[in-house]
Coordinates of C-alpha atoms and ligand atoms in Angstrom, one line a residue:
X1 CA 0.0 0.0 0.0
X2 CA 1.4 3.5 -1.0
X3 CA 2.3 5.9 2.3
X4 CA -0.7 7.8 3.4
X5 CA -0.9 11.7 1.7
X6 CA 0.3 14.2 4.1
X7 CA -2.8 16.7 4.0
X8 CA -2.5 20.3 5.5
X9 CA -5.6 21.5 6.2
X10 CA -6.3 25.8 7.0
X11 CA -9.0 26.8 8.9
X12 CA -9.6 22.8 10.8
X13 CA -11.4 24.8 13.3
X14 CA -14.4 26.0 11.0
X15 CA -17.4 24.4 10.4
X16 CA -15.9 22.8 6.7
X17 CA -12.5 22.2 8.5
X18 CA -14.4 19.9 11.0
X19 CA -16.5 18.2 8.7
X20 CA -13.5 17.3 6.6
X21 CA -11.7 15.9 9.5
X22 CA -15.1 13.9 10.5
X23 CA -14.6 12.4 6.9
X24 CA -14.0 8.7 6.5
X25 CA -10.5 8.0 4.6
X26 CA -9.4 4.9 6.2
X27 CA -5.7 6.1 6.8
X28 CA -5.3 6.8 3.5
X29 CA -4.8 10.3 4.6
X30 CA -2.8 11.8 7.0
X31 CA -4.2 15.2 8.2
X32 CA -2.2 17.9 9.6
X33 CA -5.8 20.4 11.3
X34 CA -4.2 24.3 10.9
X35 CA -5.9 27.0 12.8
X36 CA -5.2 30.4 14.1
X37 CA -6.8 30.0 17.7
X38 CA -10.0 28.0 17.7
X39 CA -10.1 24.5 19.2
X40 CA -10.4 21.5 16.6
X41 CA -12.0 18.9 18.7
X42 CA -11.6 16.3 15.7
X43 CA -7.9 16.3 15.3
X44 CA -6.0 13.3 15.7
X45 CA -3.1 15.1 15.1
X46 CA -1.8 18.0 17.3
X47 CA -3.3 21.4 16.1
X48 CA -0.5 23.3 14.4
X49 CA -1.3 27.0 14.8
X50 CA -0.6 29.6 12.4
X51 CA -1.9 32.9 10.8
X52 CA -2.3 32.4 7.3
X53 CA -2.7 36.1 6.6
X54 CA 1.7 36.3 7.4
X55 CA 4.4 35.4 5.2
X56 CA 5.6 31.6 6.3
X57 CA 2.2 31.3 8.2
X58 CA 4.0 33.5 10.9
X59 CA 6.1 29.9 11.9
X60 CA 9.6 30.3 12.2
X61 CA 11.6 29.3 9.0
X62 CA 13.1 26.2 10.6
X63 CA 9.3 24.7 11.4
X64 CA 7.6 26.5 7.9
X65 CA 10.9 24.3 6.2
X66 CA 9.9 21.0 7.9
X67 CA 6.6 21.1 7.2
X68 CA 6.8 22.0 3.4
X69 CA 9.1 19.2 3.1
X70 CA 6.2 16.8 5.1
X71 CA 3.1 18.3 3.1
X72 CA 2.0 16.6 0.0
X73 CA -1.9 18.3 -0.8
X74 CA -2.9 21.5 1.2
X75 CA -7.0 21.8 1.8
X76 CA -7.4 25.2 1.9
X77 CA -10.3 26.6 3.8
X78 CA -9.5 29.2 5.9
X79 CA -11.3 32.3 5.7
X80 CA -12.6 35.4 6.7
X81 CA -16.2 34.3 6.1
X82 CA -18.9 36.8 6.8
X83 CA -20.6 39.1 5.1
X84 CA -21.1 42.7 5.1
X85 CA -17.5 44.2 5.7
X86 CA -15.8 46.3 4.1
X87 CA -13.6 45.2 1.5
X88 CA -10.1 45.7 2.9
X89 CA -10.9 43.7 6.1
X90 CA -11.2 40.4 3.3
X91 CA -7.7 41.0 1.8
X92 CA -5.6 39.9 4.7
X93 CA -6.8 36.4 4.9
X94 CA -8.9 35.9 2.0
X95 CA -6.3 37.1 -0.8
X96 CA -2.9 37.9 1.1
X97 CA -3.7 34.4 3.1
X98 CA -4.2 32.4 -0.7
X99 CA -1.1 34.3 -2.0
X100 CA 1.2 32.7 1.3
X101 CA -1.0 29.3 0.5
X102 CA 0.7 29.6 -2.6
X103 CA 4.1 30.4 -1.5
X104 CA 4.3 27.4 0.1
X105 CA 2.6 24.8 -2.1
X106 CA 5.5 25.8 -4.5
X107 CA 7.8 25.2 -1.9
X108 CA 6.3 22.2 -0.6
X109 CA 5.3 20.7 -4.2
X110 CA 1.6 20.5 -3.3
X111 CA -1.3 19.8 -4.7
X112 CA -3.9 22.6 -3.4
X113 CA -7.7 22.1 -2.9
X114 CA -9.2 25.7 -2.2
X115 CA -12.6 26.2 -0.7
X116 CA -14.4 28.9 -2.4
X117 CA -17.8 29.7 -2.8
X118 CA -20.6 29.0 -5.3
X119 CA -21.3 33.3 -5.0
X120 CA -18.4 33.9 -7.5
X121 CA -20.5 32.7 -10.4
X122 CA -22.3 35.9 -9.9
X123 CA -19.2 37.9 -10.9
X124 CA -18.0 35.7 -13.9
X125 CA -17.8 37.4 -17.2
X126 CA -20.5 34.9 -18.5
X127 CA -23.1 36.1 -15.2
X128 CA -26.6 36.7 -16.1
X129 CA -26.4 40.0 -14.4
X130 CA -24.9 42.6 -12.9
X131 CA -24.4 42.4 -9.3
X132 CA -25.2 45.7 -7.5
X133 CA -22.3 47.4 -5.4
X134 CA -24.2 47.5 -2.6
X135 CA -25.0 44.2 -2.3
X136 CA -23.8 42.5 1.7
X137 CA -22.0 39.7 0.0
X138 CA -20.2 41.5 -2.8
X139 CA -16.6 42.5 -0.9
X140 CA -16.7 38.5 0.6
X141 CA -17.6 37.8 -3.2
X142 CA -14.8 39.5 -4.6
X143 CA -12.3 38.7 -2.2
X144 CA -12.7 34.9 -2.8
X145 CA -13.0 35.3 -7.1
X146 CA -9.4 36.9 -6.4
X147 CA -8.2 34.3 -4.4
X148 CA -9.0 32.0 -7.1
X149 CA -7.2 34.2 -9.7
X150 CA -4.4 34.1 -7.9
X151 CA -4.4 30.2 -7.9
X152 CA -5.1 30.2 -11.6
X153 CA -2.1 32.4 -12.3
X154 CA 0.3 30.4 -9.8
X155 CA 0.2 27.5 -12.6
X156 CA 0.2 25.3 -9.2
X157 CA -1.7 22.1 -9.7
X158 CA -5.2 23.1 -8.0
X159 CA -8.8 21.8 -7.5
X160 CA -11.7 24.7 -6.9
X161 CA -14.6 23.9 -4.8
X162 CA -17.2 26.2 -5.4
X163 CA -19.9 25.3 -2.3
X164 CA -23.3 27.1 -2.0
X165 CA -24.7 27.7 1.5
X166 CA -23.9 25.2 3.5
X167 CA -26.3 22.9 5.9
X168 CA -25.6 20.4 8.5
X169 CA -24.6 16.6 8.1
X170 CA -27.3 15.0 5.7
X171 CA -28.9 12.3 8.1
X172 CA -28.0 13.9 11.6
X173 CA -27.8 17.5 10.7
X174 CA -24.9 17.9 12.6
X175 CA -22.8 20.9 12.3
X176 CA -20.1 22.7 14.7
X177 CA -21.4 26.1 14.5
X178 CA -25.3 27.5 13.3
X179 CA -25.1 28.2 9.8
X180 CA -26.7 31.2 8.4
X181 CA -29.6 28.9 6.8
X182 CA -30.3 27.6 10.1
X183 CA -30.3 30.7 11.9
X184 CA -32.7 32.4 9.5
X185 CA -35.1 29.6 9.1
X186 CA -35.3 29.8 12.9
X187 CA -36.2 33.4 12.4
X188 CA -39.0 32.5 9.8
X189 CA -40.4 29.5 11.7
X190 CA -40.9 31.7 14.7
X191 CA -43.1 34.2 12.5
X192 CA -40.5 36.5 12.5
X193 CA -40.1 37.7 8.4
X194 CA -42.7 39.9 7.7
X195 CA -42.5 38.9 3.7
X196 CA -39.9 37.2 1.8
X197 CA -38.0 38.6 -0.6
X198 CA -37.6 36.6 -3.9
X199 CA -36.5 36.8 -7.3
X200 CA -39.0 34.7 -9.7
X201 CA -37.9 31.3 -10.3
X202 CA -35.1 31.1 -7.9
X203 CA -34.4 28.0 -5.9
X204 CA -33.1 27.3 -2.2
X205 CA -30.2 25.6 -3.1
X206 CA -28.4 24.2 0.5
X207 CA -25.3 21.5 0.5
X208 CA -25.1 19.1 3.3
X209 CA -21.5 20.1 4.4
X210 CA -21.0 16.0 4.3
X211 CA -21.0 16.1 0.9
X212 CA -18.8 18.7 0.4
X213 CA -15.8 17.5 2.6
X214 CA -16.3 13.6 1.2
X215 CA -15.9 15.4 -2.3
X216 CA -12.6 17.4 -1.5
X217 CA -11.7 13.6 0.7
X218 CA -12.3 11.7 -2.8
X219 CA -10.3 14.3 -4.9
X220 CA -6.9 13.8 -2.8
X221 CA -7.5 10.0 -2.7
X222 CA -7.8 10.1 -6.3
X223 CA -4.9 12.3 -6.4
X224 CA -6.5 14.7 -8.7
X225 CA -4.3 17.8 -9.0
X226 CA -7.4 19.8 -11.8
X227 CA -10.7 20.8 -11.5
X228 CA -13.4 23.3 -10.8
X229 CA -16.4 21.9 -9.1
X230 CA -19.5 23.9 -8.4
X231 CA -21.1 22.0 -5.2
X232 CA -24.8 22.4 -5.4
X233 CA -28.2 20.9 -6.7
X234 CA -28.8 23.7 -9.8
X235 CA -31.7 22.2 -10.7
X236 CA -32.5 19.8 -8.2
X237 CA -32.6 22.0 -5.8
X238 CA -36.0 23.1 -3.9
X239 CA -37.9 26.1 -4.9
X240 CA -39.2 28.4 -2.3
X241 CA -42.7 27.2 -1.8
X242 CA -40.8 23.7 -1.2
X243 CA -38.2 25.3 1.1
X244 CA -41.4 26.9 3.0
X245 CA -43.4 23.4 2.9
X246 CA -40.6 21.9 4.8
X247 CA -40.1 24.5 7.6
X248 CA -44.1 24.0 8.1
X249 CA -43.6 20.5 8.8
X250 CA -40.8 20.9 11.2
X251 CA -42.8 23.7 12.8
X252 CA -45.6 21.3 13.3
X253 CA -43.2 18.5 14.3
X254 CA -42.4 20.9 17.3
X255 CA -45.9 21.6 17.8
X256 CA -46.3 24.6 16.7
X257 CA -47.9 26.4 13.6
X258 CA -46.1 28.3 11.0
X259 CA -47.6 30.7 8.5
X260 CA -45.5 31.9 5.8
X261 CA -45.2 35.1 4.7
X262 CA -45.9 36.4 2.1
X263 CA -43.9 36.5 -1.2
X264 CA -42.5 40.1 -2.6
X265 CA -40.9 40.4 -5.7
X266 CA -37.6 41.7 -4.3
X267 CA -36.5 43.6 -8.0
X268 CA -39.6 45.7 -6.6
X269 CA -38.9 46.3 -3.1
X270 CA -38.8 50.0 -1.5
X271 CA -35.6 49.6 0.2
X272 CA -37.3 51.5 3.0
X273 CA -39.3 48.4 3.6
X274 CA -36.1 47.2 4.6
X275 CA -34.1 49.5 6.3
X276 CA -37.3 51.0 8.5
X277 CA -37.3 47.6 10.4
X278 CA -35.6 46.6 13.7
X279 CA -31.7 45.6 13.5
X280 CA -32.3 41.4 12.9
X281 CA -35.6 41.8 10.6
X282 CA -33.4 44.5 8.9
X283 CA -30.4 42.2 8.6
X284 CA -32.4 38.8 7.3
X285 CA -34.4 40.5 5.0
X286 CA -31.1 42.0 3.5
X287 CA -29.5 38.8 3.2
X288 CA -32.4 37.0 1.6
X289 CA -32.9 39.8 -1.0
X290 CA -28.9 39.8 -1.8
X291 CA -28.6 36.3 -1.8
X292 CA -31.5 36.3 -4.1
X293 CA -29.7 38.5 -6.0
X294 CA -26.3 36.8 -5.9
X295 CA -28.5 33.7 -7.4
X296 CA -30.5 35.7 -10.2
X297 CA -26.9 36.7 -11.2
X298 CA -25.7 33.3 -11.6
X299 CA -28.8 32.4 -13.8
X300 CA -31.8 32.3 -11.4
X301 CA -30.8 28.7 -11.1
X302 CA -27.3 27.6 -9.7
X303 CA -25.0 26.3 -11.9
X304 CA -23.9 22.5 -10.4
X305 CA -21.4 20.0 -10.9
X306 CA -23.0 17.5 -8.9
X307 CA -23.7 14.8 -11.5
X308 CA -19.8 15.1 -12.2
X309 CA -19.2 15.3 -8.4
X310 CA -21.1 11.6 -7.9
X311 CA -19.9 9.8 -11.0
X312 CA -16.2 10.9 -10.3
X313 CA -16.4 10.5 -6.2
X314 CA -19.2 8.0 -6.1
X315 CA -20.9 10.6 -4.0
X316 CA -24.4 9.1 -2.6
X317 CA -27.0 10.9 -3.5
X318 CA -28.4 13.1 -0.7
X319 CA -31.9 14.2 -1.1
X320 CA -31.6 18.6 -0.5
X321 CA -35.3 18.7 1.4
X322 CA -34.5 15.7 4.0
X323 CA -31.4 17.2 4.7
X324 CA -32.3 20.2 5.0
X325 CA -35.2 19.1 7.4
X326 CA -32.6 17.0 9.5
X327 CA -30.6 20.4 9.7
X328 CA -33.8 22.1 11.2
X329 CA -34.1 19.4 13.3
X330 CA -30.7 19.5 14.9
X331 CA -30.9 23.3 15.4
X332 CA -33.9 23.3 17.5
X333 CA -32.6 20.6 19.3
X334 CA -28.6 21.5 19.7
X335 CA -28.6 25.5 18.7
X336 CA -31.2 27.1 20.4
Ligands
LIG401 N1 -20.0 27.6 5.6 C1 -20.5 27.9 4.4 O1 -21.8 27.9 4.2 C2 -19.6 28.1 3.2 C3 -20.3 28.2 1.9 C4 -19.5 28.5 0.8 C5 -18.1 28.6 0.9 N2 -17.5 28.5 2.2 C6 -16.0 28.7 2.2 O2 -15.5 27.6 2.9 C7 -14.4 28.0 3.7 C8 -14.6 27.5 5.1 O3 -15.7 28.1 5.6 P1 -16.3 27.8 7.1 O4 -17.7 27.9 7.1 O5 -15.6 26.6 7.6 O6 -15.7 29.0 7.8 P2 -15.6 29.3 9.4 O7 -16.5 28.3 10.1 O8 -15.9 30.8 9.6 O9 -14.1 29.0 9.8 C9 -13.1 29.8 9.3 C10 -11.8 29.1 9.5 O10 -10.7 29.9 9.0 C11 -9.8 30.1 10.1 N3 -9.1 31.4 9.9 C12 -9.6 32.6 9.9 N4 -8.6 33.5 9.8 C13 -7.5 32.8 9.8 C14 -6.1 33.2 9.8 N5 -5.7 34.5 9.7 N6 -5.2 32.3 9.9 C15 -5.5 31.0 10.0 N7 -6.8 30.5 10.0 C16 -7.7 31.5 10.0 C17 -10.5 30.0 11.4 O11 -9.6 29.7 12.4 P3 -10.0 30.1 13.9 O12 -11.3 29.5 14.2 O13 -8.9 29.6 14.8 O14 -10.0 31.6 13.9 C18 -11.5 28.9 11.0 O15 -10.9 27.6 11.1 C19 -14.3 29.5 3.6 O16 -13.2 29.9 2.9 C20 -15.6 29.9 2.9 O17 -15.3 31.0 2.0 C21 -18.2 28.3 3.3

């Protein structure tokens, strides 16, 4: 049997670091968990801390050399991941923290796998429209589409995972940390959204974060070293009214009644609708009409590599609603 890959993997703290490290590989993998300060409760290897935003990581040269010469793939995920800042607080770890990615791939001869995000599609050349510059996820956006540049210019070998909002585990909806689609369809279920915004014919298009990390745990096994994967269900995915359906059903499942709002067009929206609301109406309503947005710009409907994704990895396929419903599920039970 060939020595296990050597696998550095940035930000093992976060909520894809820890479902990649919850990944089966059955030792074919050996998994070095980076993280700047966060505890990685997964690791079975001691947590090597580091700030990927400095030159070398900010380890000293002796340590930065010994581990280049150890690391044969790096999994890429750290990042600066919310939305709604201003560009310049993205560059350090987004961009500059890619750039020192880079810097020591090439030393290290590595294969890198970088996390991205499905978003970017909404700032291709071939998007479907234009994004507007005031929209809360456009700086995050940008800031990962250059991060990617920067890959594509390196001439490194490289894989591009390009997630869409990510859920819990398929079947048990676990997840380390409440993910914005949790959060907000708690804030819905509890009668909270006094409309939602939509643009016509978008779906809800949420990713068990399973699938994702057995995805990037296939690609190393496989040793592939190309590829740019957009990991969602396009087409498959659940249209609002289904999306809506299923957050009835767990509201009745906990005993209580959900209406749902109403539907508003959000290309027609007053913004003052928005903005005259209290701080967390004002901030959901914001992110569902941007997102929205972010979506209509990348066709309405996502574009998806998952047919690609389960004939190359033998992915299983994972129905969107029941996982999302298991998600719901574990929030009310884990998140409060
Ligand atoms: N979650 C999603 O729904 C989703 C969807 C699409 C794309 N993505 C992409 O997936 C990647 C991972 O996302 P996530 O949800 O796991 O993020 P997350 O839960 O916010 O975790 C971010 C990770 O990055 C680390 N990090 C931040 N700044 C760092 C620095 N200067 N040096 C070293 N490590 C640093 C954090 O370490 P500490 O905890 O120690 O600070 C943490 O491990 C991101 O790049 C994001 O763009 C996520």
């Amino acid at each position: 049997m060939s020595r296990p890959r050597t696998v550095l993997l940035t930000g093992a703290s976060g909520v894809v670091g820890r479902a990649i490290l919850r990944e089966e590989h059955a030792g074919r993998l050996r998994i070095i968990p980076a993280a700047r300060s966060a505890p990685v409760p997964e690791a079975t290897e001691p947590v090597l801390h580091c700030d990927v935003s400095r030159e070398r990581f900010g380890l000293d040269r002796e340590d930065y050399r010994a581990l280049a010469a150890d690391v044969d793939v790096v999994i890429h995920s750290a990042g600066l991941t919310e939305w709604g800042l201003p560009a310049e607080r993205y560059r350090p770890v987004n961009i500059d923290g890619t750039r020192h990615v880079i810097d020591f791939a090439e030393q290290a001869g590595a294969t890198v796998h970088f996390v991205s995000t499905e978003f970017v599609a909404a700032l291709l050349p071939d998007a479907a429209g234009t994004l507007s510059d005031g929209n809360i996820c456009r700086n995050y956006i940008e800031s990962k589409r250059r991060a990617e540049v920067l890959l594509e210019e390196s001439g490194l070998p490289h894989l591009v995972f390009r997630p869409t909002n990510l859920i819990g585990h398929a079947t048990t909806g676990w997840t380390s940390r409440g993910q914005i689609v949790q959060q907000m369809s708690d804030w819905l279920r509890r009668g909270r959204a006094p409309f939602v915004p939509v643009y016509p014919g978008i779906r809800m298009d949420f990713v068990a974060q399973d699938l994702l990390a057995r995805a990037i745990v296939r690609a190393i096994e496989l040793d592939d070293d190309q590829g740019t994967f957009y990991v969602s269900y396009g087409p498959e995915a659940m249209d609002v009214e289904a999306c809506l359906r299923t957050l009835a059903k767990h509201a009745a499942g906990l005993g209580r009644t959900f209406t749902a709002p109403p539907l508003r067009d959000a290309r027609a929206l007053d913004p003052a609708e928005i903005t005259g609301r209290d701080p967390m109406t004002r901030m959901y309503l914001a992110v569902l009409r941007d997102v929205g947005e972010v979506t209509w710009c990348s066709g309405g409907v996502l574009p998806t590599s998952l047919p690609e994704l389960r004939e190359r990895y033998g992915l299983t396929a994972i129905d969107d609603t029941a996982a999302y419903a298991a998600s719901l599920a574990y929030a009310a039970e884990h998140l409060g």
